[in-house]
XYZ file of C-alpha atoms in Angstrom:
522
model
C 169.661 174.260 94.130
C 165.993 172.749 94.160
C 163.792 170.070 91.892
C 161.377 172.466 92.100
C 158.379 169.799 89.466
C 155.961 173.061 88.905
C 153.096 174.118 90.604
C 151.407 170.896 90.934
C 154.390 168.272 90.120
C 152.874 165.006 88.223
C 149.019 165.436 87.297
C 147.487 161.470 84.877
C 146.536 162.710 81.685
C 143.021 163.784 81.339
C 141.405 160.564 79.036
C 137.071 161.108 78.054
C 136.096 157.647 79.613
C 136.656 158.809 83.524
C 135.841 154.889 84.031
C 140.204 154.775 82.504
C 140.752 158.159 84.112
C 143.052 157.290 86.795
C 145.010 153.140 85.991
C 146.651 156.013 83.382
C 149.937 156.620 83.496
C 151.584 160.489 85.239
C 152.411 162.871 83.170
C 154.609 165.300 84.176
C 153.306 168.665 84.138
C 155.484 171.676 83.208
C 155.685 175.051 85.570
C 152.453 176.998 86.868
C 153.219 180.185 85.015
C 152.971 178.597 81.825
C 149.508 176.854 82.255
C 148.770 180.628 85.011
C 147.666 183.434 82.126
C 147.676 186.894 83.754
C 144.312 187.955 82.950
C 141.509 186.298 84.833
C 139.519 185.791 82.615
C 141.179 182.449 81.174
C 143.316 182.045 85.009
C 143.629 178.196 85.977
C 144.847 176.646 89.314
C 146.100 173.348 90.974
C 143.562 172.833 93.367
C 144.376 171.240 96.603
C 141.923 169.274 97.856
C 141.955 167.564 102.207
C 140.391 163.869 102.086
C 138.805 161.449 104.688
C 142.056 159.400 104.868
C 140.653 155.672 102.407
C 138.604 158.396 100.649
C 141.812 159.613 98.046
C 139.987 157.527 95.202
C 136.818 158.670 96.168
C 137.574 161.790 95.950
C 138.991 161.393 92.502
C 136.689 159.898 90.865
C 133.678 162.992 91.743
C 136.147 165.229 90.641
C 136.474 163.653 87.794
C 132.667 163.248 87.268
C 131.133 166.824 88.556
C 134.512 168.996 86.927
C 135.725 166.577 84.373
C 139.335 167.115 85.380
C 142.097 164.233 86.458
C 143.728 164.027 89.816
C 146.894 163.263 91.297
C 146.612 161.416 94.562
C 149.031 162.554 97.240
C 152.106 160.111 99.256
C 150.652 162.295 102.348
C 147.660 160.452 102.667
C 144.636 161.890 102.680
C 145.461 164.448 100.019
C 144.420 165.414 95.642
C 145.248 168.094 93.744
C 143.376 168.395 89.866
C 143.831 171.057 88.072
C 140.280 173.954 87.380
C 139.381 177.247 85.040
C 139.182 179.832 87.819
C 135.560 180.718 86.466
C 134.706 176.872 88.267
C 135.872 177.871 91.700
C 132.180 177.320 92.775
C 131.649 173.764 91.344
C 135.239 173.352 93.579
C 133.302 173.715 97.244
C 130.282 171.564 95.337
C 132.887 169.076 95.975
C 130.715 165.949 98.511
C 133.715 164.709 99.304
C 136.822 167.110 100.210
C 137.293 168.301 104.139
C 139.054 171.978 103.435
C 140.652 173.072 99.807
C 143.714 175.331 98.794
C 144.858 176.789 95.808
C 148.720 175.461 94.981
C 151.633 177.675 94.937
C 154.664 175.457 94.550
C 155.011 172.328 95.137
C 159.088 169.857 95.256
C 159.021 166.605 94.280
C 162.197 166.037 96.312
C 163.308 168.173 98.049
C 166.881 167.831 99.980
C 166.898 170.582 103.139
C 169.916 170.778 104.287
C 171.258 168.694 107.364
C 171.991 171.690 109.516
C 168.731 173.236 111.204
C 169.434 176.590 110.721
C 170.636 175.784 106.711
C 167.856 174.764 106.430
C 165.303 177.228 107.825
C 167.478 179.643 106.168
C 166.801 177.222 102.587
C 162.628 177.918 103.617
C 163.341 181.633 104.373
C 164.640 182.129 100.495
C 161.952 180.724 99.527
C 159.717 183.044 99.890
C 161.111 185.632 97.655
C 161.016 182.467 94.465
C 157.476 181.143 94.694
C 154.906 182.406 91.710
C 151.916 184.032 94.155
C 151.093 186.333 91.345
C 148.564 183.869 89.965
C 147.565 181.777 93.479
C 146.635 185.314 94.861
C 144.539 186.549 92.011
C 142.592 182.861 92.522
C 142.116 183.603 96.562
C 140.912 187.115 95.446
C 138.561 185.326 93.399
C 137.471 182.885 95.757
C 136.980 186.155 98.351
C 134.933 187.545 95.904
C 132.343 184.142 95.790
C 132.631 183.915 98.924
C 131.053 187.899 100.078
C 128.660 187.536 96.577
C 127.135 184.357 99.122
C 127.267 186.004 101.948
C 125.166 188.942 100.739
C 122.608 186.354 99.027
C 122.212 184.834 103.083
C 121.695 187.861 104.039
C 118.479 188.789 102.445
C 116.779 185.319 102.783
C 117.443 186.379 106.650
C 115.262 190.028 105.791
C 113.108 188.147 103.763
C 111.912 186.436 107.093
C 113.876 182.750 106.488
C 114.175 181.686 109.640
C 117.407 181.078 111.155
C 119.090 178.106 112.248
C 121.505 178.869 115.064
C 124.954 176.726 114.722
C 125.293 174.113 118.134
C 128.980 172.444 118.086
C 129.381 171.792 121.514
C 129.606 167.730 120.005
C 131.191 168.028 117.172
C 132.758 165.176 114.825
C 134.451 162.819 116.484
C 136.989 163.673 118.706
C 140.081 164.907 118.346
C 141.774 164.390 121.278
C 142.765 161.501 120.683
C 146.518 160.123 119.852
C 148.173 157.316 118.553
C 150.317 155.624 119.966
C 154.381 156.832 118.534
C 152.799 159.848 116.928
C 153.647 163.641 117.907
C 151.132 166.073 117.013
C 152.701 169.768 117.817
C 150.621 172.860 116.923
C 151.670 175.978 118.127
C 150.950 179.862 117.076
C 153.443 182.164 117.325
C 155.007 185.697 115.765
C 157.169 184.754 112.939
C 159.419 188.164 111.700
C 158.805 190.017 116.047
C 159.104 189.382 119.241
C 155.946 186.242 120.137
C 154.321 188.306 122.579
C 153.227 186.628 126.511
C 150.010 184.004 125.153
C 151.084 183.730 121.615
C 152.689 180.377 122.043
C 150.089 178.480 121.922
C 148.638 174.685 122.170
C 146.341 173.546 119.843
C 145.644 169.917 119.773
C 142.411 169.752 118.056
C 143.085 170.577 113.899
C 145.115 167.973 112.420
C 142.134 165.234 112.802
C 139.755 167.150 111.918
C 141.343 169.222 109.390
C 143.038 166.950 107.404
C 141.688 163.590 108.923
C 145.478 162.083 108.868
C 147.477 160.113 110.165
C 151.492 159.213 110.291
C 154.123 160.151 112.567
C 155.758 162.455 113.527
C 152.989 165.337 112.980
C 153.031 168.730 113.789
C 150.685 171.575 112.727
C 152.210 175.200 113.667
C 151.250 178.260 112.804
C 153.062 181.686 112.851
C 152.014 185.420 111.364
C 153.673 188.167 111.264
C 153.208 191.918 111.161
C 153.354 194.915 108.801
C 150.785 196.998 106.553
C 150.039 196.369 102.735
C 148.620 198.266 99.913
C 146.235 196.144 98.082
C 143.597 197.696 95.631
C 143.990 194.185 94.260
C 145.390 190.999 94.503
C 148.632 191.455 91.715
C 149.628 194.660 94.406
C 149.694 191.918 96.687
C 151.689 189.755 94.847
C 154.217 192.567 94.002
C 154.458 193.263 97.399
C 153.559 196.481 96.842
C 151.633 199.346 98.593
C 149.637 201.010 96.996
C 149.648 205.071 98.857
C 145.852 206.314 97.235
C 144.108 203.541 98.908
C 146.189 200.945 102.128
C 143.732 198.014 103.137
C 145.458 196.362 106.050
C 146.019 192.892 104.447
C 146.461 190.095 107.515
C 147.584 186.413 107.053
C 149.039 183.698 109.376
C 151.601 181.138 108.086
C 150.227 176.859 108.979
C 153.083 174.829 108.899
C 152.156 170.588 108.313
C 154.786 168.491 108.798
C 154.749 165.412 108.802
C 157.933 162.548 109.459
C 160.638 162.150 111.430
C 164.515 162.876 109.098
C 164.370 167.424 109.479
C 166.505 169.177 111.576
C 164.106 171.066 112.633
C 159.905 171.267 114.587
C 157.287 172.186 112.685
C 157.029 175.434 114.664
C 160.481 176.408 113.964
C 159.312 176.420 110.208
C 155.997 177.912 110.400
C 157.913 180.909 112.629
C 161.170 181.549 109.594
C 158.912 180.890 106.598
C 156.271 182.984 108.115
C 158.930 186.014 108.878
C 160.359 185.497 105.001
C 157.140 186.310 104.147
C 156.265 189.357 105.791
C 158.824 190.656 104.973
C 158.710 189.673 101.264
C 154.425 191.232 101.359
C 154.465 193.328 103.987
C 151.341 191.656 105.666
C 150.013 191.775 109.429
C 149.459 189.474 111.925
C 146.414 188.463 113.070
C 145.943 184.721 115.361
C 142.723 184.814 114.535
C 141.089 187.157 111.743
C 143.082 186.419 109.220
C 142.484 187.597 105.850
C 145.200 185.011 104.192
C 146.118 181.558 105.381
C 149.768 180.742 104.170
C 149.650 176.201 104.073
C 153.918 175.143 104.244
C 152.727 171.541 104.038
C 156.101 168.978 104.148
C 155.382 165.489 104.305
C 159.446 163.787 104.245
C 160.922 165.425 101.762
C 158.144 166.408 99.820
C 157.059 170.793 100.397
C 153.487 172.083 99.584
C 153.474 175.219 99.184
C 149.781 177.013 99.334
C 147.027 178.937 100.257
C 144.000 178.225 101.795
C 140.681 178.362 99.902
C 137.988 177.701 103.061
C 137.600 178.893 106.735
C 136.302 176.240 108.428
C 135.915 172.374 106.846
C 132.605 172.068 104.242
C 131.750 168.462 105.773
C 129.629 170.464 108.136
C 127.714 171.514 105.450
C 125.297 170.165 106.514
C 124.666 169.316 110.530
C 123.062 172.316 113.314
C 122.557 169.843 115.763
C 125.570 167.705 116.820
C 125.736 164.255 119.373
C 128.856 162.777 121.472
C 129.921 160.800 117.869
C 128.296 162.931 114.879
C 129.689 161.669 111.832
C 131.988 163.548 109.351
C 128.840 164.397 106.562
C 132.610 163.839 104.223
C 132.987 160.036 105.612
C 129.469 159.602 104.902
C 129.402 160.849 101.623
C 132.592 157.879 101.053
C 130.529 155.205 102.257
C 127.320 155.752 100.592
C 129.481 156.310 97.432
C 131.244 153.304 97.729
C 127.678 150.945 97.445
C 127.307 153.075 94.527
C 123.580 153.521 94.755
C 121.313 153.417 91.734
C 117.959 155.350 91.369
C 114.448 153.870 93.104
C 117.365 152.872 95.784
C 115.777 151.908 99.165
C 119.173 152.898 101.485
C 118.709 152.384 105.237
C 120.968 153.738 108.458
C 119.293 152.012 110.745
C 121.671 153.406 113.357
C 121.708 156.422 112.228
C 122.488 159.150 114.918
C 121.942 162.581 114.412
C 121.785 161.515 110.782
C 124.941 162.793 108.835
C 124.904 159.436 106.804
C 121.093 159.510 105.069
C 120.811 163.919 105.090
C 124.473 163.243 102.492
C 122.662 159.879 100.876
C 119.444 162.349 99.957
C 121.271 165.560 99.758
C 123.206 164.238 97.328
C 120.737 160.839 95.325
C 117.511 162.023 95.765
C 116.260 159.466 93.343
C 117.134 156.925 95.711
C 114.287 157.182 99.038
C 115.835 156.672 102.369
C 114.970 155.490 106.057
C 116.462 156.101 108.788
C 116.735 154.888 112.826
C 118.080 154.824 116.382
C 116.912 153.726 119.154
C 118.422 157.043 121.613
C 114.989 159.263 121.096
C 118.057 161.604 122.016
C 119.359 160.979 119.052
C 115.429 160.430 116.647
C 115.459 163.634 117.294
C 118.357 165.307 117.122
C 118.195 163.703 112.935
C 114.856 165.431 112.771
C 116.359 168.782 113.572
C 118.565 168.278 111.113
C 116.142 167.935 108.045
C 114.686 170.527 109.327
C 117.322 173.128 108.764
C 118.682 171.322 105.359
C 114.466 172.101 104.300
C 115.127 175.244 105.425
C 118.264 175.670 103.767
C 117.149 174.814 100.182
C 113.622 176.905 101.018
C 116.301 180.005 101.205
C 117.973 178.990 97.974
C 114.628 178.541 95.873
C 113.023 180.906 97.714
C 109.985 179.354 97.353
C 108.317 176.094 98.628
C 110.857 173.308 99.253
C 110.098 170.104 97.593
C 111.200 168.617 100.239
C 113.914 165.715 100.895
C 113.128 161.956 99.921
C 113.481 160.464 104.241
C 112.175 159.493 107.212
C 113.392 159.415 110.910
C 112.086 156.360 112.978
C 112.998 155.255 116.286
C 113.652 151.587 116.648
C 115.500 148.643 117.889
C 118.043 147.493 115.384
C 117.338 143.787 116.160
C 114.107 143.774 115.416
C 113.315 145.851 112.487
C 110.052 146.973 111.427
C 110.546 146.289 107.974
C 109.436 143.444 105.038
C 112.907 140.606 104.565
C 114.770 141.012 101.976
C 113.025 145.154 101.453
C 116.552 147.217 101.582
C 118.957 147.188 98.848
C 121.407 149.579 101.226
C 123.101 150.048 104.499
C 124.739 152.276 105.911
C 126.008 152.746 108.906
C 128.291 154.190 111.036
C 128.483 150.692 114.087
C 129.414 151.824 117.672
C 133.282 151.894 118.569
C 132.359 151.150 121.812
C 133.981 154.037 122.747
C 131.378 156.623 123.898
C 128.794 154.591 123.264
C 128.519 151.586 124.420
C 131.075 148.759 125.675
C 133.507 146.755 123.667
C 131.962 143.954 125.754
C 128.738 145.067 124.958
C 129.982 144.747 120.715
C 130.129 140.541 120.811
C 126.753 140.553 122.205
C 125.458 143.774 119.819
C 127.755 142.873 116.587
C 125.906 139.507 115.724
C 122.482 140.253 115.778
C 123.014 143.366 114.095
C 124.535 141.604 111.214
C 121.334 138.887 111.115
C 118.923 141.670 110.854
C 120.498 143.306 107.996
C 120.934 140.176 106.352
C 117.849 139.498 106.844
C 116.229 143.045 105.799
C 118.745 142.691 102.839
C 118.028 141.867 99.911
C 120.002 138.525 98.694
C 122.119 139.343 95.445
C 122.211 142.383 95.290
C 121.630 143.875 98.832
C 125.046 145.410 100.088
C 126.363 147.546 103.388
C 129.211 149.537 104.463
C 129.295 149.665 108.057
C 132.118 151.781 109.890
C 134.071 150.269 112.968
C 136.592 150.952 114.528
C 135.921 147.580 117.249
C 138.079 145.725 114.430
C 138.730 142.968 116.470
C 134.649 141.868 116.857
C 133.210 142.826 113.645
C 135.965 140.189 112.171
C 134.556 137.650 114.292
C 130.946 138.502 114.222
C 131.201 138.587 110.421
C 133.038 135.203 110.784
C 129.541 133.433 112.154
C 128.044 135.262 108.907
C 129.701 134.425 105.871
C 126.310 132.553 104.879
C 124.791 135.802 104.506
C 127.553 138.468 103.955
C 130.223 138.148 101.303
C 132.852 140.677 102.958
C 134.450 142.672 99.825
C 136.618 146.223 100.101
C 137.559 147.540 103.088
C 138.507 150.843 103.430
C 141.321 152.026 106.938
C 139.737 154.935 107.394
C 141.078 158.090 110.439
C 138.261 158.683 112.497
C 139.298 161.467 115.474
C 142.390 160.061 115.670
C 141.053 155.917 116.454
C 142.179 153.780 112.709
C 139.074 152.572 111.664
C 137.464 150.100 108.592
C 134.589 151.179 106.409
C 133.933 147.056 105.199
C 131.585 146.719 102.127
C 129.925 143.229 102.610
C 127.616 141.861 99.066
C 124.161 140.033 100.185
C 124.659 136.077 98.995
C 121.129 134.450 97.799
C 121.415 133.132 101.503
C 117.861 132.612 101.733
C 116.566 134.371 105.733
C 115.012 133.221 108.350
C 111.500 135.329 108.231
C 110.841 137.107 110.685
C 108.450 137.017 113.349
C 105.404 139.025 112.920
C 105.231 142.063 115.557
C 101.703 141.659 116.267
């Protein structure tokens, strides 16, 4: 018999002081059904969120600060879990550090998989009937109604003459085509419970790093769907798998399986196929490869199994950017880097290599009481960043239905090694340095990095200044930093996955050492 830990397993005990909330001992929770009442007014949910790997603690702090909920950080990197009342879903969607959201149906902390493949898959099939679907489906339905309201508001704003910015996705975030050696990532889509039609088996290498931002050996993703019809006057009818004779609505679904670990006798494709077949049989839902209503998630990490229902259709990290560059940084990662520096009101925050402006735009949105300056030596990058700022201003105008006050952000074209800023005038520097892959080269970095650190040290306030710098060229950065020990002290290092590349965010503190004064420009 499987040992279930309820909807979310162990959650941290709540504590009135958020600074100590993450240090408390784990307390076991009872079954999900105990704190998910059937009536919508008191409905609560355990939410799972995927976050940039390495920034799980940052995301947990944000959840505590904004929602008052204490998070549990998953053993499966890049995920956190927290409990909220269902009425708090709009606030959950406004979190800045999370990529994707799902409501947890049930979690198994130590699921014992059978060694025989057929037996293991049969167990997964049988699991579907035992899961408490009703309340999570109500949360999903409530989430859908919130999305519909948002869409109606958007349409109204467009009709009232607000200009529309077309989303340009031709050069999205840091690429997902890179794979680490020793890591297998399979993403395939199959029909579950029905004969696979030709073309239904497809390789989908994108989606693992960009959706989950997670690495790990033998990490697989598969999508499986089942075909049938469901009556759904409400989600509770769907939860019981009943069909209404008066009003028949076709609910479409897919099952997405994420599997990590090398001790399983089955692939993610097989798990998604069989689990999806059982979901189809249980609910009598219909399959659709792309236009699905319900996405059921089956996350398997070694012996940890989490079943959930997706609450986001596309990742929340794409919220700010409409004009993409070759290496546009995810907004969620930008937020994590800024938060590491703990910005205070009136701080001057500079991104000297801003690219398309992901970091300063995120900063100006979340820390409007600071002043943000962004710059780049590439005129095309500066133009893209300016366009992204314009899009954000238009979006703000739409929200307020009146003239927006603007955002505290300026964008400039400049040379990183010769910044037109006064010595010691900047409080915080946050930037994504060239990796030497898509932009520049590793060879050029050996000259660029020391020059950058010197100039950043000059403009940063001695004693209190700090910097969060992201790079994948760790060897070159370490060498450059060792030569700058009199100006910069290395504090925290956060290891992150950026589009399949192992990178690091270095938090640096400015020493009291005075930097060399800049010669006059004139």
